[in-house]
XYZ file of C-alpha atoms in Angstrom:
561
model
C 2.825 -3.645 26.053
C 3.059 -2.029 29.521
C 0.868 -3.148 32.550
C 0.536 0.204 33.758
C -2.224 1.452 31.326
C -3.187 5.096 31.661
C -6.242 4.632 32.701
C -4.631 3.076 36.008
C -2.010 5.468 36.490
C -4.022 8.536 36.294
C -6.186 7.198 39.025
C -3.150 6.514 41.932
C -4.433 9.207 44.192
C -1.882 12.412 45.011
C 0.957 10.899 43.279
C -0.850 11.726 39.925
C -2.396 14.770 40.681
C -1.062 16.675 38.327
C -1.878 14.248 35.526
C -5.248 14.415 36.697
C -5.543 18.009 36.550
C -3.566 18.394 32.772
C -6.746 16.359 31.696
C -9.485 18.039 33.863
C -8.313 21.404 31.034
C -8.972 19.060 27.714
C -12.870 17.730 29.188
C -12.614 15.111 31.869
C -14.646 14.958 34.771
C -14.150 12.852 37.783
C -16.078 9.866 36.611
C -13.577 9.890 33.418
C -10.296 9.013 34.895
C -11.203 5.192 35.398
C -12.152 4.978 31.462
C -9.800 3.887 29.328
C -8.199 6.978 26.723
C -8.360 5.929 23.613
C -6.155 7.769 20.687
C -7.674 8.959 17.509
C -4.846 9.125 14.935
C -5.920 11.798 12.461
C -4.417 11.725 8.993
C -6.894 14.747 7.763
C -5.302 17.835 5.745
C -6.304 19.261 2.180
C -3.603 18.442 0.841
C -4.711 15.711 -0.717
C -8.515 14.449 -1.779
C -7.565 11.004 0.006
C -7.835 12.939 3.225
C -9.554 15.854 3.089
C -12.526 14.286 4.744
C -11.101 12.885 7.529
C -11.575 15.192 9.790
C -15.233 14.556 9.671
C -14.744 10.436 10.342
C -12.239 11.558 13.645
C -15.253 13.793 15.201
C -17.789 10.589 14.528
C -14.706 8.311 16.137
C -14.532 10.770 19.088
C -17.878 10.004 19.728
C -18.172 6.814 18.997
C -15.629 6.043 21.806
C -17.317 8.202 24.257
C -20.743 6.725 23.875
C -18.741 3.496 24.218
C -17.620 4.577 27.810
C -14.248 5.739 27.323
C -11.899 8.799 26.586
C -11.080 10.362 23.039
C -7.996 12.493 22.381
C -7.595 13.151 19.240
C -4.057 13.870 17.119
C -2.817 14.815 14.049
C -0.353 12.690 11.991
C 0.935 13.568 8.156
C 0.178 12.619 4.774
C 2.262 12.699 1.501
C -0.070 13.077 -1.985
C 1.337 10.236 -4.200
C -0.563 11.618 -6.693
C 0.517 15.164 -6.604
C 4.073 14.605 -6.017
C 4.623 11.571 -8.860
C 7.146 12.339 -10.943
C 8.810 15.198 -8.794
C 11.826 15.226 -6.923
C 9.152 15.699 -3.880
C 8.009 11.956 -4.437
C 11.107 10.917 -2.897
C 9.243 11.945 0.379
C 6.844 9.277 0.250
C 8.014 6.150 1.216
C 9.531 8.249 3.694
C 6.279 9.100 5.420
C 5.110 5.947 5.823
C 7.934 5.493 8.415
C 7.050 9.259 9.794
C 3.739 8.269 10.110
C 4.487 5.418 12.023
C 7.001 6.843 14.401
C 4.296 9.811 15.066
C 1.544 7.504 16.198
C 3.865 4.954 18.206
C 5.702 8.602 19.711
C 1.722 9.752 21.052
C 0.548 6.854 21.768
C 3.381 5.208 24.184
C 4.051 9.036 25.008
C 0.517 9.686 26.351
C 0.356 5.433 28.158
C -2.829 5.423 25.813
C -5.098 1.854 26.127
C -5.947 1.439 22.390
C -5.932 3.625 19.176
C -8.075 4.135 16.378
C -5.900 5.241 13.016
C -8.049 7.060 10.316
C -5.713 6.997 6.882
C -6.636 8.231 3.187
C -3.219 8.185 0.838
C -1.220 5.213 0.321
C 0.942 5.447 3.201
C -1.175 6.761 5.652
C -2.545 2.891 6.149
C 1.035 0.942 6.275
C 2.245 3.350 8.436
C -0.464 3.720 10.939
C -0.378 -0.493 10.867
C 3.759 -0.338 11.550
C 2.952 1.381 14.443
C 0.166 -0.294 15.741
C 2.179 -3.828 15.335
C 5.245 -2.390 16.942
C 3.179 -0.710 20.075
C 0.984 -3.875 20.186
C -2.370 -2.299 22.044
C -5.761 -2.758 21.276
C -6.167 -0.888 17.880
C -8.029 -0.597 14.612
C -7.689 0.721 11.233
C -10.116 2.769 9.264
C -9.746 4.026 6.317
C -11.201 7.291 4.668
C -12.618 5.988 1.841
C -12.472 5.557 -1.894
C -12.860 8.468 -4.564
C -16.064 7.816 -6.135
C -15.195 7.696 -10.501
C -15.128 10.816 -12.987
C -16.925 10.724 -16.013
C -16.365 12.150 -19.545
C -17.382 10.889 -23.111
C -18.916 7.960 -21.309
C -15.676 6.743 -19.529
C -14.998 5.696 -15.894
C -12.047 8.080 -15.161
C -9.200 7.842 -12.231
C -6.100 10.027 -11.197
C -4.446 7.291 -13.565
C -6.457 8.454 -16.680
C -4.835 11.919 -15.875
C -1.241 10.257 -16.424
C -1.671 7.877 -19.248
C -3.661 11.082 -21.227
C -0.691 12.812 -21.095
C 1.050 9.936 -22.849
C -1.274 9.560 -25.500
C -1.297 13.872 -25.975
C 2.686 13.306 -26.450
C 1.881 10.340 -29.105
C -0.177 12.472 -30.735
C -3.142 10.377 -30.330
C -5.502 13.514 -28.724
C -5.602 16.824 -28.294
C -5.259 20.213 -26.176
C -9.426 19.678 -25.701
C -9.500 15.948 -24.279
C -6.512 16.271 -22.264
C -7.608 19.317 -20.327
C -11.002 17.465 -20.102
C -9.642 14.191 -18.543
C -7.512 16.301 -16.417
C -10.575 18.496 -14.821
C -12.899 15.253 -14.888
C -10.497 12.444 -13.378
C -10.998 13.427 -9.439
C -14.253 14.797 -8.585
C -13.977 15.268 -4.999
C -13.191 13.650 -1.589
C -11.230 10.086 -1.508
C -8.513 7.599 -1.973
C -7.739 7.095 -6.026
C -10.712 4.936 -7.130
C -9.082 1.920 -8.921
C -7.382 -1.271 -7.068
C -4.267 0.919 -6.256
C -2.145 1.251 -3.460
C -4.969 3.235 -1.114
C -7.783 0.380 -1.826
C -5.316 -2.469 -1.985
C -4.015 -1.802 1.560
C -7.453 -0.941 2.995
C -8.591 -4.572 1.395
C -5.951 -6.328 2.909
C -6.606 -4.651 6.419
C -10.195 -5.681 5.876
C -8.814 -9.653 5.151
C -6.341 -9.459 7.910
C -8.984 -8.895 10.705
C -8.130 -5.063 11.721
C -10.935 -3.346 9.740
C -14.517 -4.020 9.768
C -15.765 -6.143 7.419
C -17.248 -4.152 4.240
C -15.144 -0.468 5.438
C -12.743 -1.084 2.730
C -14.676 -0.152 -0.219
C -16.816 2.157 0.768
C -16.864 6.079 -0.853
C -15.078 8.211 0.797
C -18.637 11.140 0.816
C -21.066 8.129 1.838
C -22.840 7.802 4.525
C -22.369 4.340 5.723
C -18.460 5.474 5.418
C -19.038 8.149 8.622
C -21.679 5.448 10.392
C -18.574 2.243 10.046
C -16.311 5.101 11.701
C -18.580 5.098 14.613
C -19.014 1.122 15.147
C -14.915 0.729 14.447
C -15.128 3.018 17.922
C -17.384 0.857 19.662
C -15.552 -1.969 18.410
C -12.391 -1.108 19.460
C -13.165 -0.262 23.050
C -14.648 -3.579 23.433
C -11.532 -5.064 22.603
C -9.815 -2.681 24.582
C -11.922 -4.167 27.415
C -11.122 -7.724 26.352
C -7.832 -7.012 25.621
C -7.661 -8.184 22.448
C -4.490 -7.212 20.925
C -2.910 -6.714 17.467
C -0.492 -10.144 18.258
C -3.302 -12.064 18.170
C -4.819 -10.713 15.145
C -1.805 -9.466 12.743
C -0.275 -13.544 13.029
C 1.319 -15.894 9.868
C -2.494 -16.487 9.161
C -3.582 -12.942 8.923
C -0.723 -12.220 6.395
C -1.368 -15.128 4.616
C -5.118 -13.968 4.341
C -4.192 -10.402 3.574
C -1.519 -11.910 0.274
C -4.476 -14.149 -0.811
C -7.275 -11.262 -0.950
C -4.164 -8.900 -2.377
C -4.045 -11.424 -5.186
C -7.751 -12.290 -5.903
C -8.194 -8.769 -6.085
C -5.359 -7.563 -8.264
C -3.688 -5.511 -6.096
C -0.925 -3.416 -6.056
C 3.017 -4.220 -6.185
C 3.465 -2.109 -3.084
C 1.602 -4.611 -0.580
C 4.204 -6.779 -0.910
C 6.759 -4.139 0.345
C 4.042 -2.857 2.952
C 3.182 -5.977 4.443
C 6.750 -7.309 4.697
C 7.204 -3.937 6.728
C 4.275 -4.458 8.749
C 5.549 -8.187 9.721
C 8.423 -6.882 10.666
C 7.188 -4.636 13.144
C 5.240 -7.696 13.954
C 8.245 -10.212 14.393
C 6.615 -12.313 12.104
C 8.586 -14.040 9.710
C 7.172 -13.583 6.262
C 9.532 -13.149 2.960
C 9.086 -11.862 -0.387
C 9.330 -15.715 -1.545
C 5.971 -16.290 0.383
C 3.921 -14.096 -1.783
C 4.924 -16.056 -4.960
C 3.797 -19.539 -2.757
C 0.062 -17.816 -2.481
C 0.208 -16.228 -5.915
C 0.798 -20.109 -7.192
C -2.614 -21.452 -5.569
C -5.104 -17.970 -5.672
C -6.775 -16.940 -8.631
C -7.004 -13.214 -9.489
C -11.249 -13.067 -9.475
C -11.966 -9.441 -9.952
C -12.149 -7.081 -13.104
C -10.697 -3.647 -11.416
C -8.535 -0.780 -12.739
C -5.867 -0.304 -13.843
C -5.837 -2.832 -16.214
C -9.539 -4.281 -15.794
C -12.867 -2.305 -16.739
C -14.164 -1.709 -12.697
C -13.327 0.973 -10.158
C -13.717 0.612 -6.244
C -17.553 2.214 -5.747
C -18.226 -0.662 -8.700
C -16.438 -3.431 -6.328
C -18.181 -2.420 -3.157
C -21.774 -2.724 -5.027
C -20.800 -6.429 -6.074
C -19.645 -7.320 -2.342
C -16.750 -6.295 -1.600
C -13.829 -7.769 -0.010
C -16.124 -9.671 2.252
C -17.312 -12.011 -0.812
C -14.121 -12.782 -1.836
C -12.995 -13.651 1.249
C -15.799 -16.259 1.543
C -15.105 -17.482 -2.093
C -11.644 -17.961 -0.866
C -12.601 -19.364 2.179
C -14.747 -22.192 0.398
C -12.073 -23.468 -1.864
C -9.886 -23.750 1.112
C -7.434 -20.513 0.351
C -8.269 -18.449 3.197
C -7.561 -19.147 7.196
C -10.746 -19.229 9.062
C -10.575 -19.590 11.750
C -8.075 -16.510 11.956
C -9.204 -13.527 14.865
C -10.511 -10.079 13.968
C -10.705 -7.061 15.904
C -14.709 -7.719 16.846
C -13.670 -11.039 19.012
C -14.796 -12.926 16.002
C -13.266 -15.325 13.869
C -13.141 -14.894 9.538
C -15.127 -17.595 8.971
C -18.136 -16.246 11.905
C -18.072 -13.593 10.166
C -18.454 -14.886 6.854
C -21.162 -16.978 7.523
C -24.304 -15.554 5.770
C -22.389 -14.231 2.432
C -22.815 -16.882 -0.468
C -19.678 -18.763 -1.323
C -20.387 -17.437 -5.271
C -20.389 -13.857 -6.645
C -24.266 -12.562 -7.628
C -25.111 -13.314 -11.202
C -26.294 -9.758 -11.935
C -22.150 -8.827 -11.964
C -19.113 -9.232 -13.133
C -17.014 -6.944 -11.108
C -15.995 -10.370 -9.125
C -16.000 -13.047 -11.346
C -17.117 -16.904 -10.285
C -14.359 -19.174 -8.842
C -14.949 -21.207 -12.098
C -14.264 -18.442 -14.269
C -11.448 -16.316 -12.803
C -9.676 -13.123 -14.403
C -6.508 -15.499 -14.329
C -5.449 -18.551 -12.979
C -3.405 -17.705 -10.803
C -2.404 -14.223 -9.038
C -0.770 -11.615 -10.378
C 2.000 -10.425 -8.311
C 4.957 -12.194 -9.669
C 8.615 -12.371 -7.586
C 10.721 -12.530 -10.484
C 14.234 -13.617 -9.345
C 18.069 -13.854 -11.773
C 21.486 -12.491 -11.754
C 19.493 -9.188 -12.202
C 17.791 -9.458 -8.664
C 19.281 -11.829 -6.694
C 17.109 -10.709 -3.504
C 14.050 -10.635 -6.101
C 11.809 -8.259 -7.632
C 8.410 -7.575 -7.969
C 5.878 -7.675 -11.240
C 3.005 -6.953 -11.605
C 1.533 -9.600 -14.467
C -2.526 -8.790 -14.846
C -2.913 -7.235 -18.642
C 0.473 -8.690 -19.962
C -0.072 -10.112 -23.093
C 3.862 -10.347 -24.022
C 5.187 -12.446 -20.906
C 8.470 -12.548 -22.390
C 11.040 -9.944 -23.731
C 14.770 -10.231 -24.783
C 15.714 -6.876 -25.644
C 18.334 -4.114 -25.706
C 19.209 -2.281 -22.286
C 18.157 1.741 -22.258
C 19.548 2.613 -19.433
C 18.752 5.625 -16.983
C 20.425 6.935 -14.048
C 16.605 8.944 -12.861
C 13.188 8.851 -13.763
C 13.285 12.432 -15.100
C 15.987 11.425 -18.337
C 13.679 8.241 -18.923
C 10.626 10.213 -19.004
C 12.218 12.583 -21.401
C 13.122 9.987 -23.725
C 9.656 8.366 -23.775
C 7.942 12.058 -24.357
C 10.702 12.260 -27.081
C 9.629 9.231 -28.668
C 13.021 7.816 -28.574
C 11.714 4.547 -27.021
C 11.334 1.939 -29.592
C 9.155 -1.572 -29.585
C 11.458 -4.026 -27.883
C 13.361 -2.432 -25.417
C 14.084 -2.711 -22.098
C 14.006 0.661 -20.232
C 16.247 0.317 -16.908
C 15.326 3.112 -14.509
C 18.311 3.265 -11.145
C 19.337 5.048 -8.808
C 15.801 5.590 -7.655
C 15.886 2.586 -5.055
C 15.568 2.778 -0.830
C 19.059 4.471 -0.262
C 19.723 5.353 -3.999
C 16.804 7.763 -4.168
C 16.313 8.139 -1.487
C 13.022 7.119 -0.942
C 12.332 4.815 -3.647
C 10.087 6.772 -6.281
C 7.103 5.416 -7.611
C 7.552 6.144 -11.582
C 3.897 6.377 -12.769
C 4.755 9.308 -15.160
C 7.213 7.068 -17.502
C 4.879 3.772 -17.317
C 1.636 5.693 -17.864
C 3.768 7.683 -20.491
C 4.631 4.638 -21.928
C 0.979 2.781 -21.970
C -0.533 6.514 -23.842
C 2.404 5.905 -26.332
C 0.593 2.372 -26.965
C 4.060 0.666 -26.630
C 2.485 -1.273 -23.021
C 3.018 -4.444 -24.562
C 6.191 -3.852 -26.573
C 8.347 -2.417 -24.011
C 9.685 -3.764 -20.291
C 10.410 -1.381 -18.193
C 12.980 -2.111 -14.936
C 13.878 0.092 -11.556
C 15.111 -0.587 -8.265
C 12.377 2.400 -7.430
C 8.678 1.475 -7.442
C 5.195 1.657 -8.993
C 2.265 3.299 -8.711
C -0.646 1.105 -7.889
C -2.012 2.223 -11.051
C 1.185 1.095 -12.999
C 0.777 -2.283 -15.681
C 2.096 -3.478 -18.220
C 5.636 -5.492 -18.366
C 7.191 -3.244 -15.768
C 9.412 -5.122 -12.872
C 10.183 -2.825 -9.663
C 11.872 -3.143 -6.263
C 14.925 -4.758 -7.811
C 16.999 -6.091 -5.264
C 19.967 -5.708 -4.457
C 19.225 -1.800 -5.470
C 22.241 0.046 -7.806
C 23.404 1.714 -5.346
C 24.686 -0.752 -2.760
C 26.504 -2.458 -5.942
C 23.309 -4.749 -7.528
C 23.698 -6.016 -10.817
C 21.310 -3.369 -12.182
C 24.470 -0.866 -11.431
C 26.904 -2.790 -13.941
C 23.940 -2.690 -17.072
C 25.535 -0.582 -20.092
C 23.043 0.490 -22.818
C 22.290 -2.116 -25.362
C 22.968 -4.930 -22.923
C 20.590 -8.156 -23.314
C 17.893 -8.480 -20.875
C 15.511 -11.395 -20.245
C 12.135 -10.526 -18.405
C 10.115 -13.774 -18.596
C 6.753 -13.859 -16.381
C 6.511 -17.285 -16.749
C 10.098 -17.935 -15.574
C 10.063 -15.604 -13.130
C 13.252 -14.805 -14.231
C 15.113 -11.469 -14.655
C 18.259 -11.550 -16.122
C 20.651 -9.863 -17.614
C 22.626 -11.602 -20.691
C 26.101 -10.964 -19.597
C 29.296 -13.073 -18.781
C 29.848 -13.368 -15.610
C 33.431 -12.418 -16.102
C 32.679 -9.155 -17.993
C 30.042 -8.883 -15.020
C 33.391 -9.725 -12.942
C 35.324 -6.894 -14.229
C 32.403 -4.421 -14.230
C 31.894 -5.108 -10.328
C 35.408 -4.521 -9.944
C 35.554 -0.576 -11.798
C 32.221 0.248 -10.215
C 32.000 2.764 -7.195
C 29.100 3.536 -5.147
C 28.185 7.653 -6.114
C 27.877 9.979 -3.721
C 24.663 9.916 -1.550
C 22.245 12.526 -3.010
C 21.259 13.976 0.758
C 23.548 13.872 3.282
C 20.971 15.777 5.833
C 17.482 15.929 7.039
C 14.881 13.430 6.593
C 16.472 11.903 3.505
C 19.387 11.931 4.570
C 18.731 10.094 7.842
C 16.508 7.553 5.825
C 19.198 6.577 3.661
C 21.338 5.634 6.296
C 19.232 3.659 8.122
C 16.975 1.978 5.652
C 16.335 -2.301 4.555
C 16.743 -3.578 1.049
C 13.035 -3.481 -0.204
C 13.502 -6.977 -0.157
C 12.674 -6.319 3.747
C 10.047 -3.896 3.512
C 12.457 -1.041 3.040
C 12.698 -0.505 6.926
C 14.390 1.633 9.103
C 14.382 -0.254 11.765
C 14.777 -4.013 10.701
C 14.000 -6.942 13.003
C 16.346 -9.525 12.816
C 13.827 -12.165 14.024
């Protein structure tokens, strides 16, 4: 971080005049320019629910950090809908955008000498992004996020954006109708927030929350609450007192933090894509974490909690039972959680955890007692073979098979496996192979919730495994394996699969491996050439050049630490 903050230089007499006078035309006054400016990073737009209320958390920000004594200027940064783009060639984008985000926040922030920023983030990668940049700019900053969609309702059901996708499966199975699908559909999101089950939105915002760069409770909260608006305002106080005591993101986002933030993920049932998120984030960081680290904490940390999308509970449900906060302090008594870790308030985890009860209420059973956990241990599995050398990533809550053998159906884009699922060519015992669809393959690295939902309404969740070198949805379960590394298109062994190939997905292995010879492996390595790249130009194309194995994070600018 520089020493010359802009609070100092706009304050060096004639020199900086013109500075001085820039900001005199957006609201200051003389007694402002020895303040410190504070950025508000605004992720709002309609174009998706996850942010569409944003705009109204930035205004209670801005003030927040002027009643605080110091300077709001507020920006806009971008957002990709997951939700609306899944299964499009527009999802590509996504992954993307985590990186734009990122590089937009680090560009206005460095570019403007700001002292601290406050990042306000709905959609998935609204939150990874906005922490990339924070970790790579390293000034006094905090995270808050927008806020969960509270549930839809119909026929007595809990409903989420995922209920949406896995209808349509069942519709194509035959198993309802024109009515309930167009029901679920119009029912599913009923109005402002981030998709209401442990997905990618509420996984991330958890893990912020365990790492020390949220407040404590902001995680869960709805999205059209109150309280949501009112935490907005204190994160704003907060964060200019640690602009004032300099407390910075090195001393918060350390190998404790992410070791905090992997343990919640777990208890919690989390999404696959934290592991690629917070790999990118310690990168940024220059902290060495690896994908083999999240299987260490998954050995040791129970998954406590009952949430979507393959447990009964959605997010407003979580919140009402204690959040990520009570958790933590279950964690944190049974020695699986860092205490003595910093947060953003100048306080340590375990000060702040101090008055919660180290055991769930008994009137609940959204988190479940240390005693009695969901499973034993977590649910992120690194699955590792001759099929993923660099590993892969599974998610394991719901799996009642936890071992296939089966024929290869092999895929070269989500699209043709989608059709064949919708065609009900799919049959109990194979092994669907999606590629193609990884970091430079994609680009971009699709999430494929349309062919794993697809496959879940078909009722074939536990007969079927389901491999890509793309990615999940946080709502995705079942025996599906993604982020297979080394990807098909820099030559991984997923390339060289032919259909009706052997392949061996065993959770409690971690093993994922494909049932070849390694001499007929040998001479399919040798015939195989890399395709064409699918963009050669623009965003995509740039991306693909430049971006990690999503054994890294899938970064564009790796640290080789």
């Amino acid at each position: 971080m520089a020493d010359n903050r802009r609070s100092q230089v706009v304050t060096q007499g004639v020199q900086r005049t013109p500075n001085r006078a820039m900001l005199r035309a957006v609201g200051f006054d003389d007694q402002d320019f020895t303040k410190p400016i504070v950025g508000v990073a605004n992720g709002f737009s309609t174009i998706t629910p996850c942010n569409m209320g944003l705009d109204e958390l930035a205004r209670r920000a801005e003030a927040g950090v002027r009643a605080a004594g110091a300077m709001p200027q507020l920006f806009g940064t971008i957002t990709i809908s997951d939700g609306i783009s899944m299964g499009t060639e527009g999802m590509k984008y996504s992954l993307v955008s985590r990186d734009v985000i990122a590089d937009s926040i680090e560009t206005v922030c460095n570019g403007q000498s700001m002292d601290g920023v406050l990042a306000i983030g709905g959609c998935d990668k609204n939150m990874p992004g906005a922490m990339i940049a924070i970790a790579r700019m390293n000034i006094p900053a905090i995270f808050v996020y927008g806020g969960t969609i509270k549930p839809g309702h119909y026929d007595g059901e809990d409903l989420t954006v995922v209920s949406a996708f896995e209808a349509v499966g069942e519709y194509s199975a035959g198993k309802i109708g024109d009515d309930r699908l167009l029901a679920v559909e119009r029912h599913a999101c009923p109005g402002a927030g981030s998709c209401g089950g442990m997905y990618t939105a509420n996984t991330m915002s958890s893990a912020f929350e365990a790492m020390g760069m949220s407040l404590m409770y902001s995680s869960t909260m709805a999205a059209e609450d109150a309280e949501k608006a009112d935490s907005t305002e204190k994160s704003a106080h907060a964060l200019v007192t640690a602009i004032r005591q300099q407390i910075l993101p090195s001393q918060i986002l350390t190998r404790q933090a992410f070791e905090n933030g992997i343990a919640v993920i777990m208890a919690v049932g989390g999404s696959t894509n934290s592991v690629l998120h917070l790999l990118a984030i310690a990168n940024a960081m220059g902290v060495a974490l690896t994908i083999d680290d999240f299987e260490t904490i998954r050995q040791r940390v129970p998954v406590l909690c009952d949430l979507k999308p393959s447990g009964r509970y959605v997010a407003t449900d979580f919140h009402q039972a204690g959040g990520v906060p009570q958790v933590m302090k279950m964690l944190l008594a049974h020695g699986l959680l860092h205490g003595d870790a910093l947060t953003i308030t100048g306080q340590t985890i375990e000060e702040l955890l101090a008055d919660i009860p180290p055991e769930p209420r008994s009137d609940q059973d959204v988190i479940r007692p240390f005693s009695s956990p969901m499973y034993a241990i977590g649910h992120l599995g690194i699955l590792k073979g001759n099929l993923a050398t660099e590993g892969a990533v599974a998610k394991l809550t719901g799996v009642k098979t936890r071992r296939i053998t089966g024929p290869a159906r092999v895929f070269e884009s989500e699209e043709d496996c989608l059709k064949a699922i919708l065609a009900k060519a799919i049959n109990p015992g194979d092994v669907v192979v999606i590629r193609y669809e990884g970091p430079k393959g994609g680009p971009g690295m699709r999430e494929m919730l349309a062919p794993t939902s697809a496959i879940i309404g078909a009722g074939l969740g536990d007969a079927v495994g389901l491999i890509t070198d793309g990615r999940f949805s946080g709502g995705t379960y079942g025996m599906v394996v993604g982020h297979v590394a080394p990807e098909a298109f820099v030559g991984g062994t997923i390339a060289l699969v032919q259909e009706g190939d052997l392949i061996t997905i065993d959770a409690d292995q971690n093993l994922l491996q494909l049932n070849v010879v390694e001499e007929e492996l040998a001479q399919r390595r040798a015939a195989w050439a890399p395709p064409a790249p699918r963009y050669q130009r623009g965003v995509l194309g740039k991306y693909a050049k430049l971006v990690s194995s999503s054994s890294r994070g899938a970064v564009t600018d790796l640290n080789l630490f």
